Each structure stands twice: as structure tokens, then as C-alpha cells.
Short mmCIF file of C-alpha atoms in Angstrom, two decimals:
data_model
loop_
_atom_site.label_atom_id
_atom_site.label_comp_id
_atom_site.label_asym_id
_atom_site.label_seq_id
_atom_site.Cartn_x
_atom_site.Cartn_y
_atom_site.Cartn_z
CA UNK A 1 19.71 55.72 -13.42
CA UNK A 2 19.49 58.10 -15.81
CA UNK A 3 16.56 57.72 -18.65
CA UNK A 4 16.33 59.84 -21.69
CA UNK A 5 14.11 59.77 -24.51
CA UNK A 6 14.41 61.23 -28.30
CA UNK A 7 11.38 61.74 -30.47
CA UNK A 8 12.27 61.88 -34.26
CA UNK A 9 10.64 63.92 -36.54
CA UNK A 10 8.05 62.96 -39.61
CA UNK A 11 5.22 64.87 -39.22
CA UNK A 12 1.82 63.92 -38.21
CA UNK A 13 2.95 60.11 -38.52
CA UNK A 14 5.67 60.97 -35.96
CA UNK A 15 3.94 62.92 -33.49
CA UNK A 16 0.89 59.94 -33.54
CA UNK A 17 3.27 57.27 -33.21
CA UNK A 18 5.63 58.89 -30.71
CA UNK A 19 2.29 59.45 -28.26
CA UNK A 20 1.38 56.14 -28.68
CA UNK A 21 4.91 54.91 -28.07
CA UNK A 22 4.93 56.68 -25.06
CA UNK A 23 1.57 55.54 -23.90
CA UNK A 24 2.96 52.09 -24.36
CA UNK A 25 5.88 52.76 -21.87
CA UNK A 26 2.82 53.80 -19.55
CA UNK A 27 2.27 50.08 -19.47
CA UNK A 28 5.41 47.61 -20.34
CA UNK A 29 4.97 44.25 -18.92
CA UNK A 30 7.54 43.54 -16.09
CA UNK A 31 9.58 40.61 -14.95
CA UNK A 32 7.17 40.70 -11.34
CA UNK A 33 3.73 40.11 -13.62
CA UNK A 34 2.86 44.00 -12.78
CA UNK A 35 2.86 46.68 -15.30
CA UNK A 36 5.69 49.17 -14.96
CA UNK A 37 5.83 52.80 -15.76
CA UNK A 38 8.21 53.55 -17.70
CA UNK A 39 7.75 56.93 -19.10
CA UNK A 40 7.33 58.06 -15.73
CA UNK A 41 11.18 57.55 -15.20
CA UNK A 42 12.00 59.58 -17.83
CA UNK A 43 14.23 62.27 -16.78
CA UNK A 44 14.31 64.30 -20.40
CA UNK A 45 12.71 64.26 -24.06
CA UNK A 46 14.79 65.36 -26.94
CA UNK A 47 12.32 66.00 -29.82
CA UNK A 48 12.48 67.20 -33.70
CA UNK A 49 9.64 68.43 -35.80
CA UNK A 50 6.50 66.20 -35.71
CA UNK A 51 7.63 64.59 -32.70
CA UNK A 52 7.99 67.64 -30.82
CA UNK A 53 4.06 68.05 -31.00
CA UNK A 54 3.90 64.74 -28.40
CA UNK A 55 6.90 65.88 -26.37
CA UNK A 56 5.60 69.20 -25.86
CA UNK A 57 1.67 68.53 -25.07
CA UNK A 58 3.39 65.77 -22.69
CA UNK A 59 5.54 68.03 -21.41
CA UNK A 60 2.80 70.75 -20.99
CA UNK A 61 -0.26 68.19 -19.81
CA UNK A 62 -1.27 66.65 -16.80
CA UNK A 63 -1.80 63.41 -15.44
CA UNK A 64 -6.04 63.18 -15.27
CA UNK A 65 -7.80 62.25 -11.74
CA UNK A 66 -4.55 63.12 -10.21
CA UNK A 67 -4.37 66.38 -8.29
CA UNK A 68 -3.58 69.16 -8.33
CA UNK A 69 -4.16 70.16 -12.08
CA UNK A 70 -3.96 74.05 -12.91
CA UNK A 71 -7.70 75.31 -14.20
CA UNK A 72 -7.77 75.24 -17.64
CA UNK A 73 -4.87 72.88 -18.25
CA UNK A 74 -5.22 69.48 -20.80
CA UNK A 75 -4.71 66.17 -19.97
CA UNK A 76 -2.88 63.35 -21.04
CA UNK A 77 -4.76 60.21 -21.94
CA UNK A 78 -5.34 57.93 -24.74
CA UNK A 79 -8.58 59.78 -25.78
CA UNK A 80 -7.47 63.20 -25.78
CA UNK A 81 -4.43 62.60 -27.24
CA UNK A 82 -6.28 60.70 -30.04
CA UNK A 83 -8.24 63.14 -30.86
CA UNK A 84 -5.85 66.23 -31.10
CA UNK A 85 -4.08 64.05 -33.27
CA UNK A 86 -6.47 62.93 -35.31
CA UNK A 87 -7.38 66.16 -36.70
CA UNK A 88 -6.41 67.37 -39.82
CA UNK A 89 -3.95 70.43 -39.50
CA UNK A 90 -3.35 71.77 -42.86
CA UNK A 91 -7.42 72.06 -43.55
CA UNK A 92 -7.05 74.22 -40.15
CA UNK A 93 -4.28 75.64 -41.36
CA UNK A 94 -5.20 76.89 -44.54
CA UNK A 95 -8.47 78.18 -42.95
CA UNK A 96 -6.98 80.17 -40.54
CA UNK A 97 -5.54 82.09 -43.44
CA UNK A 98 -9.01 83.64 -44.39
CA UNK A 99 -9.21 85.58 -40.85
CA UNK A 100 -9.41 89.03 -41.91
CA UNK A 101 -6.69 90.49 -39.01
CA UNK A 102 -3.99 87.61 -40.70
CA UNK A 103 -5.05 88.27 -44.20
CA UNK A 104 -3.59 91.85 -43.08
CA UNK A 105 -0.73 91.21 -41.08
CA UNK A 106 0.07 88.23 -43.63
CA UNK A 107 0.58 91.14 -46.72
CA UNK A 108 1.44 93.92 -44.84
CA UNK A 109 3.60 92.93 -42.40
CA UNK A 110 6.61 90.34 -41.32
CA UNK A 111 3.34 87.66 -40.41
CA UNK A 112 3.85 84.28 -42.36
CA UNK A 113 2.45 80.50 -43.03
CA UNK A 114 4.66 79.87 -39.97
CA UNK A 115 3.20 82.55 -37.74
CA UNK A 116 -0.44 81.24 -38.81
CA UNK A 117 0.86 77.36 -38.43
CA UNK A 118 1.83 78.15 -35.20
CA UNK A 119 -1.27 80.20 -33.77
CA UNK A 120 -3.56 76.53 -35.06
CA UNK A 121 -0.85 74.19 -32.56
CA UNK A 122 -1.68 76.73 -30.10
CA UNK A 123 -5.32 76.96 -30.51
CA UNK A 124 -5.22 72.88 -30.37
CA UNK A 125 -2.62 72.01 -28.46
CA UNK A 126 -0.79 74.50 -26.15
CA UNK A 127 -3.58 76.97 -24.86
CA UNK A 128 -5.54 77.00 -21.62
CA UNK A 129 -8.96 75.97 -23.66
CA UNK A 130 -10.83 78.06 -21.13
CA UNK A 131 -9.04 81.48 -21.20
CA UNK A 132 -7.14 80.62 -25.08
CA UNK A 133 -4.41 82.22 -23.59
CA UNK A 134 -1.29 80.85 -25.08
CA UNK A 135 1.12 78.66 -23.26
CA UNK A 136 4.50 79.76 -23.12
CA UNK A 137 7.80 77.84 -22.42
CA UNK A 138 7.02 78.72 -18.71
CA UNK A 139 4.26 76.57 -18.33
CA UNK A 140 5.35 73.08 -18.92
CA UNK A 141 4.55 71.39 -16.33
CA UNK A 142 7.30 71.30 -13.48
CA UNK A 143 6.63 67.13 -12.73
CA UNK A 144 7.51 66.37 -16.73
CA UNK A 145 10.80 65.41 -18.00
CA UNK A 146 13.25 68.35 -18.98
CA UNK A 147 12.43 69.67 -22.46
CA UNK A 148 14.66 70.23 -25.78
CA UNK A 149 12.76 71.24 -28.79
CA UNK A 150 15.08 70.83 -31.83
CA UNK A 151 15.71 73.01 -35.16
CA UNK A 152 18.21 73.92 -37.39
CA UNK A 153 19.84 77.40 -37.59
CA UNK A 154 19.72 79.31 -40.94
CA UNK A 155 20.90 82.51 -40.77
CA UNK A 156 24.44 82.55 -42.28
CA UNK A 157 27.25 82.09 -39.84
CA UNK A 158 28.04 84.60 -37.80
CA UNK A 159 29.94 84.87 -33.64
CA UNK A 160 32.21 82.00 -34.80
CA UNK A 161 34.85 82.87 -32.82
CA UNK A 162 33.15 82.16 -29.81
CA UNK A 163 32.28 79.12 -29.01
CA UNK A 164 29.11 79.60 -26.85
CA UNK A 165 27.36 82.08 -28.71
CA UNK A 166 28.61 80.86 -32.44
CA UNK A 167 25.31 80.97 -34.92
CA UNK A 168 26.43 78.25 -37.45
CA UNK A 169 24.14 77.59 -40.69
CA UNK A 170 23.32 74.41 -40.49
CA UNK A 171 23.91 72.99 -37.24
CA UNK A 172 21.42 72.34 -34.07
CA UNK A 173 19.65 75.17 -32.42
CA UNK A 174 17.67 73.98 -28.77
CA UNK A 175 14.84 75.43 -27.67
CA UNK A 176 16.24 75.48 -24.16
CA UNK A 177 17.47 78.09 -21.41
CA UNK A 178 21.12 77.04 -22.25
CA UNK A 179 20.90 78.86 -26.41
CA UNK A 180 18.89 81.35 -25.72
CA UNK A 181 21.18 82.73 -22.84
CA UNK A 182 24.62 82.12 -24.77
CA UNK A 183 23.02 82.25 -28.31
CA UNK A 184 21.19 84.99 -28.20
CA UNK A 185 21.44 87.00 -24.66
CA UNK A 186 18.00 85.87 -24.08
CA UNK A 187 15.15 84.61 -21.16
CA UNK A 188 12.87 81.36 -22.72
CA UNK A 189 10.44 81.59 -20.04
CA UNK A 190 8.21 83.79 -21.63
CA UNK A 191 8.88 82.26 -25.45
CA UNK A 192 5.18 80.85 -26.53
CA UNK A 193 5.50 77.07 -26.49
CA UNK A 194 3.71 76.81 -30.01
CA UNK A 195 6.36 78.82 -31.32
CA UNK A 196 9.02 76.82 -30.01
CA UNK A 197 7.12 73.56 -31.28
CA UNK A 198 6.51 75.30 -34.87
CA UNK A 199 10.29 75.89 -35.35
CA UNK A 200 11.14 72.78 -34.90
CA UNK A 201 8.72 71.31 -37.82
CA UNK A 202 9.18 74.62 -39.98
CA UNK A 203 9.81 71.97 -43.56
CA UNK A 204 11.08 74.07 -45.62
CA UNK A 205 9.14 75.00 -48.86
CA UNK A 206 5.94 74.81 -47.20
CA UNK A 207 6.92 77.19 -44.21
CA UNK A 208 9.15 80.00 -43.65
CA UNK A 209 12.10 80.43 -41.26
CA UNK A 210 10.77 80.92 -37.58
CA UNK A 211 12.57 84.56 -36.49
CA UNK A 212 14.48 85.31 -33.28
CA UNK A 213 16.16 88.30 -32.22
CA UNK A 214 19.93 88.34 -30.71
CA UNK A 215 20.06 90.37 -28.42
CA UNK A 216 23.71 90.40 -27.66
CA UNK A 217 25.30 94.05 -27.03
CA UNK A 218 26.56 96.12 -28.65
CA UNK A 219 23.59 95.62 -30.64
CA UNK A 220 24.09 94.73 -34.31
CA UNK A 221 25.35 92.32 -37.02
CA UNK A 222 29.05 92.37 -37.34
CA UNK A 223 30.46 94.54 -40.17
CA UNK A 224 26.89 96.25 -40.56
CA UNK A 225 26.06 97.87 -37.08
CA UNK A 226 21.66 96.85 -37.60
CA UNK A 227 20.06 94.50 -35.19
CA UNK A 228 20.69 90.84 -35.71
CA UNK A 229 18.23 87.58 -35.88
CA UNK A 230 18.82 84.33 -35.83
CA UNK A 231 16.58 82.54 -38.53
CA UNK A 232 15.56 78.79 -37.68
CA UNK A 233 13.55 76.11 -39.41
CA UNK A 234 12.91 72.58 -39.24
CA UNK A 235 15.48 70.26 -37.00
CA UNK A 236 15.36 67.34 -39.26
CA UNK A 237 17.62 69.19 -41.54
CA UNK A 238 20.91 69.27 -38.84
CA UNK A 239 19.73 65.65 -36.72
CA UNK A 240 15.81 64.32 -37.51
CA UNK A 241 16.23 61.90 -34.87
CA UNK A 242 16.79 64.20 -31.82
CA UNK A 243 19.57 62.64 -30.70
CA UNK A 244 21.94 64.66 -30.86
CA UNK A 245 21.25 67.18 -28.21
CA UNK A 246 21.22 63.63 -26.42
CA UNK A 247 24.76 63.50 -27.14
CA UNK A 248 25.01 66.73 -26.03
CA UNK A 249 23.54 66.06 -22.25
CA UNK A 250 25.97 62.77 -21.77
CA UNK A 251 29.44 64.78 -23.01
CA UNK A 252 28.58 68.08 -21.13
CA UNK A 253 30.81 69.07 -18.32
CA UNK A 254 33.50 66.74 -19.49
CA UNK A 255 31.10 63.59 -19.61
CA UNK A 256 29.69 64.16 -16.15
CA UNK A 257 26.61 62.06 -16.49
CA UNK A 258 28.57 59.29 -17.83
CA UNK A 259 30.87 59.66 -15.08
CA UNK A 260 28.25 59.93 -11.77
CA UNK A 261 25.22 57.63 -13.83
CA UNK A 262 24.99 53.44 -12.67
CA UNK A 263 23.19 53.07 -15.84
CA UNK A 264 22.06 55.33 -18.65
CA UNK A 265 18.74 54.24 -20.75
CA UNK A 266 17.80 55.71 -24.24
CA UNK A 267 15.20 55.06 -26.10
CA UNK A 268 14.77 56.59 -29.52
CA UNK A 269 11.33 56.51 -31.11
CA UNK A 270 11.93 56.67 -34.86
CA UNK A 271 9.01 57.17 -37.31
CA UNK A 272 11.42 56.70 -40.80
CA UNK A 273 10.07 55.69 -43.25
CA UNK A 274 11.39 54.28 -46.23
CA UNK A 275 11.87 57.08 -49.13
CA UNK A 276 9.89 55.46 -52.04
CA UNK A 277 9.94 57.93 -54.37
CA UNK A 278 7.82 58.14 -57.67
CA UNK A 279 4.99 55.43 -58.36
CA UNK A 280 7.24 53.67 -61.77
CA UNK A 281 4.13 53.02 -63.11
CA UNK A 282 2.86 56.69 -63.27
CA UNK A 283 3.33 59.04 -66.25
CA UNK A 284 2.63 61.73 -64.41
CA UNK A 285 3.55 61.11 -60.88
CA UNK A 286 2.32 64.83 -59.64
CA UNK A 287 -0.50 65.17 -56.83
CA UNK A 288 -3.17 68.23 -56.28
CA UNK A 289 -0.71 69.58 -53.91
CA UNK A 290 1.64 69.25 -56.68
CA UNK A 291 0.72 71.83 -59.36
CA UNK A 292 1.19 74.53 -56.03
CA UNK A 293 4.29 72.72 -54.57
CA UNK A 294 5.92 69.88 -56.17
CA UNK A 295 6.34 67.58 -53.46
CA UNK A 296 9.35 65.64 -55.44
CA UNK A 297 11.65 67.77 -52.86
CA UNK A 298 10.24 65.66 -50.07
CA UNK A 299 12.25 62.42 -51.97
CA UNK A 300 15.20 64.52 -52.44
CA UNK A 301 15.58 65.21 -48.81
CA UNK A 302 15.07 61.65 -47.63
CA UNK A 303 17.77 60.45 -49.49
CA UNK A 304 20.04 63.12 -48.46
CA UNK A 305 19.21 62.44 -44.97
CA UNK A 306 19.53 58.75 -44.91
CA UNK A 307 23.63 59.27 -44.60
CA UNK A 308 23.36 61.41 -41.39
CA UNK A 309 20.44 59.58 -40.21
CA UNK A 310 22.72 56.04 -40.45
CA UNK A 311 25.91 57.98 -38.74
CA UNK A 312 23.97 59.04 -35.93
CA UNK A 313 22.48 55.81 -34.91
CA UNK A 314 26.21 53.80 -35.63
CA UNK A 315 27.03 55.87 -33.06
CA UNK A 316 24.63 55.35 -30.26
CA UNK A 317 24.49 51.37 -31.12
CA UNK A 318 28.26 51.10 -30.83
CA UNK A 319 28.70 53.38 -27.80
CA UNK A 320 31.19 55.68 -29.98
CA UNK A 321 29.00 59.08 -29.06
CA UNK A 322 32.57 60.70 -28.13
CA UNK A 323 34.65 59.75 -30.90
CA UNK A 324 35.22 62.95 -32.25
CA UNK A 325 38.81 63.57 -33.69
CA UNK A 326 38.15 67.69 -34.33
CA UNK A 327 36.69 70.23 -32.87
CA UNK A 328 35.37 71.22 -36.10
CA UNK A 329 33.10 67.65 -35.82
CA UNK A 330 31.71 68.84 -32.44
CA UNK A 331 30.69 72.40 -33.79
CA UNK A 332 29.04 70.49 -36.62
CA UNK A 333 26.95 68.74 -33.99
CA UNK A 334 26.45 71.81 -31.45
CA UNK A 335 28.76 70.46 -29.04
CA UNK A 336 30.51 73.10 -26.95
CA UNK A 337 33.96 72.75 -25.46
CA UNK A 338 33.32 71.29 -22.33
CA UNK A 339 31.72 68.31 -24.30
CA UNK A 340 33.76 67.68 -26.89
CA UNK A 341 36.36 65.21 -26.86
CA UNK A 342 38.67 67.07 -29.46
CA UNK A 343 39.03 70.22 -28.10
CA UNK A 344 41.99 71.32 -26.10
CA UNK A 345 39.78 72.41 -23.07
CA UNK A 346 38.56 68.71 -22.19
CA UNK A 347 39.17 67.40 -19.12
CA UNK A 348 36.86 63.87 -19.34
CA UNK A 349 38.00 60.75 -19.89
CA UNK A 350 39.91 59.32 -23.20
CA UNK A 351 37.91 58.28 -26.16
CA UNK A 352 38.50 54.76 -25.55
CA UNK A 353 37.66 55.06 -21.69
CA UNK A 354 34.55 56.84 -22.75
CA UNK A 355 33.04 54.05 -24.82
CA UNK A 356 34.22 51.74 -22.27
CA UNK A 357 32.01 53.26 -19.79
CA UNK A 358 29.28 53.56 -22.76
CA UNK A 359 29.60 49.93 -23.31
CA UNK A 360 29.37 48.85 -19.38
CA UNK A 361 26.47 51.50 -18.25
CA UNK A 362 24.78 53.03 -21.54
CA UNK A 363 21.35 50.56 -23.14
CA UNK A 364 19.78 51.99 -26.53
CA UNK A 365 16.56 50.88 -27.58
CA UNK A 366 15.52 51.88 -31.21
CA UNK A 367 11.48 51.54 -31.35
CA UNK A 368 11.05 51.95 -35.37
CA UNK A 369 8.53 50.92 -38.23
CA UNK A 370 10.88 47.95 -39.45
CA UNK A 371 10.50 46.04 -36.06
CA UNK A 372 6.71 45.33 -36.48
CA UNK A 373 6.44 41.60 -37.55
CA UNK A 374 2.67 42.11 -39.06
CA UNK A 375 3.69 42.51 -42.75
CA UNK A 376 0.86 44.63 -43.93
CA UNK A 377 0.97 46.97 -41.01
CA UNK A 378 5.11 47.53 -41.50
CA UNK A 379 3.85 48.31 -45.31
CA UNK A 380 1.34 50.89 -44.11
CA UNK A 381 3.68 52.41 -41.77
CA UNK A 382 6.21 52.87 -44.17
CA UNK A 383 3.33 54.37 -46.86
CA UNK A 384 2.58 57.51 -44.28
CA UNK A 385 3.62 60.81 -45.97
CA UNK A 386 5.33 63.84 -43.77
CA UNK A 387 2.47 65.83 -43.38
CA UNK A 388 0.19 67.32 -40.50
CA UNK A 389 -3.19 65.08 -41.49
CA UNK A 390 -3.79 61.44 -41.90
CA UNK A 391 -5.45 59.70 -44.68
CA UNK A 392 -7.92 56.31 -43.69
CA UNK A 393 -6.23 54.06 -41.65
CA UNK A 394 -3.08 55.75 -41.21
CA UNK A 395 -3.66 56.15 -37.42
CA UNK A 396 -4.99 52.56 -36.89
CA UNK A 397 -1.62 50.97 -38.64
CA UNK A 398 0.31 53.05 -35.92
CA UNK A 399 -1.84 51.88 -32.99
CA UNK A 400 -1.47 48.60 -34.61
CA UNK A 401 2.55 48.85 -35.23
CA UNK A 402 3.13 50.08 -31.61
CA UNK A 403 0.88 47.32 -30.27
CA UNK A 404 2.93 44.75 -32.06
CA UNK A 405 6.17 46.43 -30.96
CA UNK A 406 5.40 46.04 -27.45
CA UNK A 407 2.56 42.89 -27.09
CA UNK A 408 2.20 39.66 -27.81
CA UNK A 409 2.77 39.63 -31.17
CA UNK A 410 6.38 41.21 -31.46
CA UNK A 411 9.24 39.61 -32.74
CA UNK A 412 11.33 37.21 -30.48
CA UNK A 413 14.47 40.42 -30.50
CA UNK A 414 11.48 43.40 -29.89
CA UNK A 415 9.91 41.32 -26.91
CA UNK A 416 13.88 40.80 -25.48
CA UNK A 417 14.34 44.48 -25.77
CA UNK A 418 11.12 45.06 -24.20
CA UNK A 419 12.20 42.73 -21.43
CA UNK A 420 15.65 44.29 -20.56
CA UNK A 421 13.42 47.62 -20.64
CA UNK A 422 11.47 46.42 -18.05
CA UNK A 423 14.56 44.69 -16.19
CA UNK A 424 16.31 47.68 -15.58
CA UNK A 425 13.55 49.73 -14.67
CA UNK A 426 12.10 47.13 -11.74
CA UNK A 427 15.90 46.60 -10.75
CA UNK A 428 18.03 48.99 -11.46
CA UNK A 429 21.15 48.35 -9.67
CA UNK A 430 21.66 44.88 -10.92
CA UNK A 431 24.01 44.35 -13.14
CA UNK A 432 22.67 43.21 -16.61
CA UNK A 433 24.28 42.72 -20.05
CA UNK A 434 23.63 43.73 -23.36
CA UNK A 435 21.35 41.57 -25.39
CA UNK A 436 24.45 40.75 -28.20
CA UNK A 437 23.10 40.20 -31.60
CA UNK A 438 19.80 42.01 -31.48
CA UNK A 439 18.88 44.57 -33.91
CA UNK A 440 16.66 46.65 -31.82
CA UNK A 441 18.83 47.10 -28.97
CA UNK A 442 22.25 45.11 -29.20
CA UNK A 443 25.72 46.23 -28.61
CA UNK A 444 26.67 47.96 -32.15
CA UNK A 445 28.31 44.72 -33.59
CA UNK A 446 28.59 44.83 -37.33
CA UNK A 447 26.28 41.43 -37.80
CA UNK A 448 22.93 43.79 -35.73
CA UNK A 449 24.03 46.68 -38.22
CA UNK A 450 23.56 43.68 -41.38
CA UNK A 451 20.59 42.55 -39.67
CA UNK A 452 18.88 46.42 -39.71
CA UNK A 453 19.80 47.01 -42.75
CA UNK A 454 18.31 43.50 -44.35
CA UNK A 455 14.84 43.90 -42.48
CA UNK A 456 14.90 48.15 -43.77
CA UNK A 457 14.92 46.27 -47.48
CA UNK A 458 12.07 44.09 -46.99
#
């Protein structure tokens, strides 16, 4: 059985909530009356901005009391993990500016907010807190799931005529072994981790493009003979939900997973919110932040997101991940040849065998705000900004939305979903259908798309 998880992006909200999510699949009820591990069966985390913060530490930490642990290394448990995200990241942010070696480098040479953004997640999150030497992409630990740490390329297109190493604006760059060696002629090992992270949440306005060099030869830009980069920023602007580079892993080789898997489990954490835009009843809807940055772009970019964000999930929910009709569709979604369905190279099986085998072998479970039943909680959720801080409260209503999600208290189509979760982990091999008509993680008919759609308006 193959298990994969996707992290979506949002910040601090969606780093907090994707820990505790995943600290919940620690722990799922199952059908025997013993709890079952889930994340432990994960075989790889796809993660965007805020949500690569948990992927990475998790990726990067060890299990506590169990041994060996390298010196130096962090842990993951409830507590820690509470507590480096609890703290508030732009106050450490900003203060980091007044050093007086980045107040240099930061006016005197190509050092940036991102650069500085960066060196805090490492100096919280990804360094040895013994040594502070900085973790690089080396280092994750070797018993965690594979690793892809989403962002968006946004250089202007360039290598388009090849396939492998084509830098499109706009489209899906992975932190992974795979880019770097076709993208950019390029080892990851030694990449610092906090880096990696930091491009994938670069938001742009408040940060600046996160700078890589190509180091394809001949050296050089075409047309202009100087050395090239590749400029990246934050992934939500090509896929916020991280899935797909999920799509990505399934079509490779011609659909090989598809083809060799018995089952195939996703489960997408989502921390979307609602866009709510301006308070109607204010005159003058501005914020502090507000006369430095007006944060009305943050509105404009939900709504423009909302479209890809809704094509995306169609597509996992209805098993349609393949249909692509172009090759100019897969290139749009970082899909080389030997994954995409369109191109004249593929060798997998038909579009219509391919959501066949989706529909017998694939289960998608979308853990999101809208499925907590506690009305003021779903309300708070929903009221958490994209930012790296949290305001009073903000943390309890996601310990309190996850909790609902996956206790006592969840909905009669959550607790199903968390059920068939649980089913197919204790007993893999058995065949089990897909629970028709729910919302959370139902076969793509077009009555569970109504049904998400009615609860997002409540």
C-alpha cells in the first residue's frame, strides 16, 4: 500500500494545524479497539509554504525515548512541537534584522528579508541546538517519509525546449534530488534545509525571491552568455495544496505506482480558509501593518487562487489526476513526459483505464476547517490570517478543530472517513469500497462536490 500525504500552505495556521493533524494520525482509533499509527505508514509528504515548516521538522526530527537519536538532534512530540510553533516569527524576524553583520550584508550585498527569514527557521527549527550548525537537506532523517518541499519558479522562461530541464515562470519547482539534477545540474544534499523550507513560504510582497544558481554548461543564459539563476518564491502561487507533485509521483514512469500499488491512500491536510475580505462595516479597513504593506493583496490572491485550488481537488475526488488532453497542461503542472498522459512518449495506460484503476485502488481523504461540526471553532479557524504568529486562541481553535475532526465529536461523514482510514491501514489487502456520498472522502460524485461547496458557505 502506498500512503502519501500533502501539507497545504497558510502560514503559521497551516504549519500548527498540519502538526497537529499529523499527531492525530499518531493515534486514529481502529476497528480492533487499539490505536493505529498512521503517520508511521506514510511513505512521502508533499508540502507548500507554512506547511512545509511541519513536514520538514518531521522529516528532520526524531522519535523521543527511541534509540538511536544523533546528539544534538530535536524531537518530535506534542510539547516541542507546541512550542516551536507557538512562537511568534515575525517579532524574531524583524529582530534579527538589527544584528550588525545583517544590517551590512542586508545594504551592501545580495542578503535579503528572505535570507534573514530563513537564518530565524534555522535557528528554531532546523539546527543541531547544541552545535547551531545548520541542517542541510542531508540530514533528514533516513526513517521519515521521502520529502518534496514545494515553490513556484519565477525567473522568466527559459530551456523550454527541453523537457527535463525547462525553467517555466509560473509552474512547480521541488525541492528534491530529481530538479536540482535536471533543473539546474545540481547536488541537494548539501542545500540548507531552512532554505529549502523558506522558498517554499517566500509570499510575495513581504519576501523576496529565494536565488539558485543553474549550473548547466556551457555556462550562461541563452542569448546573453552570463551565469544563469533560477529565482523561486512561494509554492502556493503554482499549487497551495501540495498536491500536485502528488500527481507527479502516481503518473511517473508511465503510471508505475498506479500500476504495481494494491491500494494508494492520500490524505491532504488543507488549512483554507475562507477569503473574507474587508470588515463592511469599517471606513478605514487598514491595519498597523498596513500603512508599511497594505495587506488588501492577501484578498486578492485568495480569490485568484480559489479557481486552481477547486480544479485540483475535482481532480483527486473524481480520480481524473491523468486527464490531461495536451502536453502543454502537463508542463503547466511540472509533469514531465514520462508522466503525462498527452504526450507522444507515454507508454501507461489510457485515460479511461487510468481512472479506472484510480477509482478501484486510489482513497482521498480531505482533513479541512469546514469539516469541524463545533460552530464557533469552524468560525475561528476560518478567522486565522496567513502569517508566521498567532493571536489569543488561534492555536487552541486548531487543537480544538483537529480534535473534533478525528474524536468523538466529529460529524457522522468525518468519523466514516476516519474509519475507512483506519480500515485500510489494520487490513490492507481487503478489499473495501468507497464511502459514496461523503464529502470528506467520497468518490468525486457531483452531489459530495454540492455538499462541499454548501458547508464552505456556512
Amino acid at each position: 500500500m502506498l500512503v502519501l500525504l500533502a501539507l497545504s500552505g497558510g502560514g503559521s495556521r497551516a504549519a500548527y494545524f498540519s502538526a497537529r493533524t499529523m499527531q492525530a494520525l499518531e493515534h486514529v482509533p481502529g476497528p480492533r479497539g487499539t490505536p493505529l499509527n498512521v503517520l508511521n505508514e506514510v511513505d512521502l509528504i508533499s508540502s507548500v509554504s507554512g506547511g512545509s515548516l511541519a513536514a520538514a521538522y518531521y522529516a528532520s526530527s526524531y522519535e523521543p525515548g527511541v534509540a538511536p537519536i544523533p546528539k544534538g538532534r530535536r524531537v518530535w512530540d506534542e510539547r516541542t512541537v507546541t512550542d516551536l510553533m507557538s512562537r511568534n516569527y515575525i517579532a524574531r524576524w524583524v529582530a534579527n534584522w538589527f544584528w550588525p553583520a545583517n544590517i551590512v550584508r542586508f545594504w551592501f550585498t545580495a542578503f535579503d528579508r528572505t535570507d534573514i527569514m530563513a537564518q530565524t527557521f534555522a535557528d528554531n527549527f532546523f539546527d543541531s541546538p547544541r552545535t547551531g550548525i545548520d541542517l542541510r537537506m542531508r540530514d533528514l532523517n533516513p526513517g521519515r517519509p521521502n520529502l518534496i518541499l514545494n515553490a513556484t519558479i519565477g525567473s522568466r522562461s527559459y530551456d523550454t525546449e527541453d523537457p527535463a530541464r525547462a525553467k517555466r515562470f509560473g509552474t512547480v519547482f521541488t525541492f528534491t534530488h530529481e530538479d536540482f539534477a535536471a533543473k539546474l545540474n545540481s547536488e541537494i544534499a548539501d542545500y540548507e534545509l531552512a532554505r529549502a523550507v523558506m522558498a517554499s513560504a517566500t509570499f510575495p510582497a513581504a519576501f523576496n525571491y529565494m536565488t539558485l544558481r543553474d549550473l548547466h554548461e556551457p555556462a550562461g543564459c541563452p542569448d546573453h552568455g552570463k551565469p544563469c539563476y533560477v529565482h523561486v518564491f512561494d509554492g502556493g502561487n503554482s499549487d497551495n495544496l501540495g498536491l500536485l507533485s502528488l500527481k507527479r509521483v502516481l503518473l511517473s514512469n508511465h503510471a508505475a505506482k498506479i500500476r504495481d500499488a494494491r491500494r494508494i491512500v492520500v490524505i491532504f491536510v488543507d488549512a483554507f480558509r475562507h477569503a473574507l475580505g474587508a470588515d463592511p462595516t469599517a471606513a478605514d479597513p487598514r491595519g498597523v501593518m498596513s500603512y508599511v504593506v497594505d495587506h488588501n493583496f492577501l484578498d486578492a490572491t485568495d480569490s485568484l487562487l480559489e479557481g486552481n485550488r477547486e480544479r485540483t481537488l475535482d481532480t483527486f475526488f473524481a480520480r481524473t489526476i491523468g486527464a490531461y488532453t495536451k502536453p502543454e497542461q502537463c508542463q503547466r503542472d511540472n509533469l514531465p513526459d514520462h508522466a503525462c498522459v498527452a504526450s507522444a512518449g507515454w507508454r501507461g495506460p489510457r485515460p479511461d483505464e487510468l481512472t479506472a484503476a484510480l477509482r478501484a485502488k486510489m482513497f482521498f481523504f480531505h482533513v479541512t476547517f469546514d469539516a469541524v461540526t463545533d460552530g464557533p471553532v469552524r468560525d475561528r479557524l476560518h478567522a486565522i490570517p496567513t502569517t508566521f504568529t498567532f493571536a489569543d486562541g488561534e492555536m487552541e481553535a486548531i487543537r480544538g478543530g483537529v480534535a473534533n475532526i478525528f474524536g468523538d465529536g466529529a460529524n457522522r461523514a468525518a468519523r466514516d472517513c476516519v474509519q475507512l482510514l483506519a480500515a485500510l491501514i489494520d487490513a490492507p489487502a481487503v478489499t473495501r469500497p468507497v464511502v459514496e456520498g461523503n464529502p470528506w472522502c467520497g468518490g468525486g460524485s457531483l452531489g459530495e462536490k454540492g455538499e462541499r461547496q454548501r458547508l464552505q458557505k456556512r
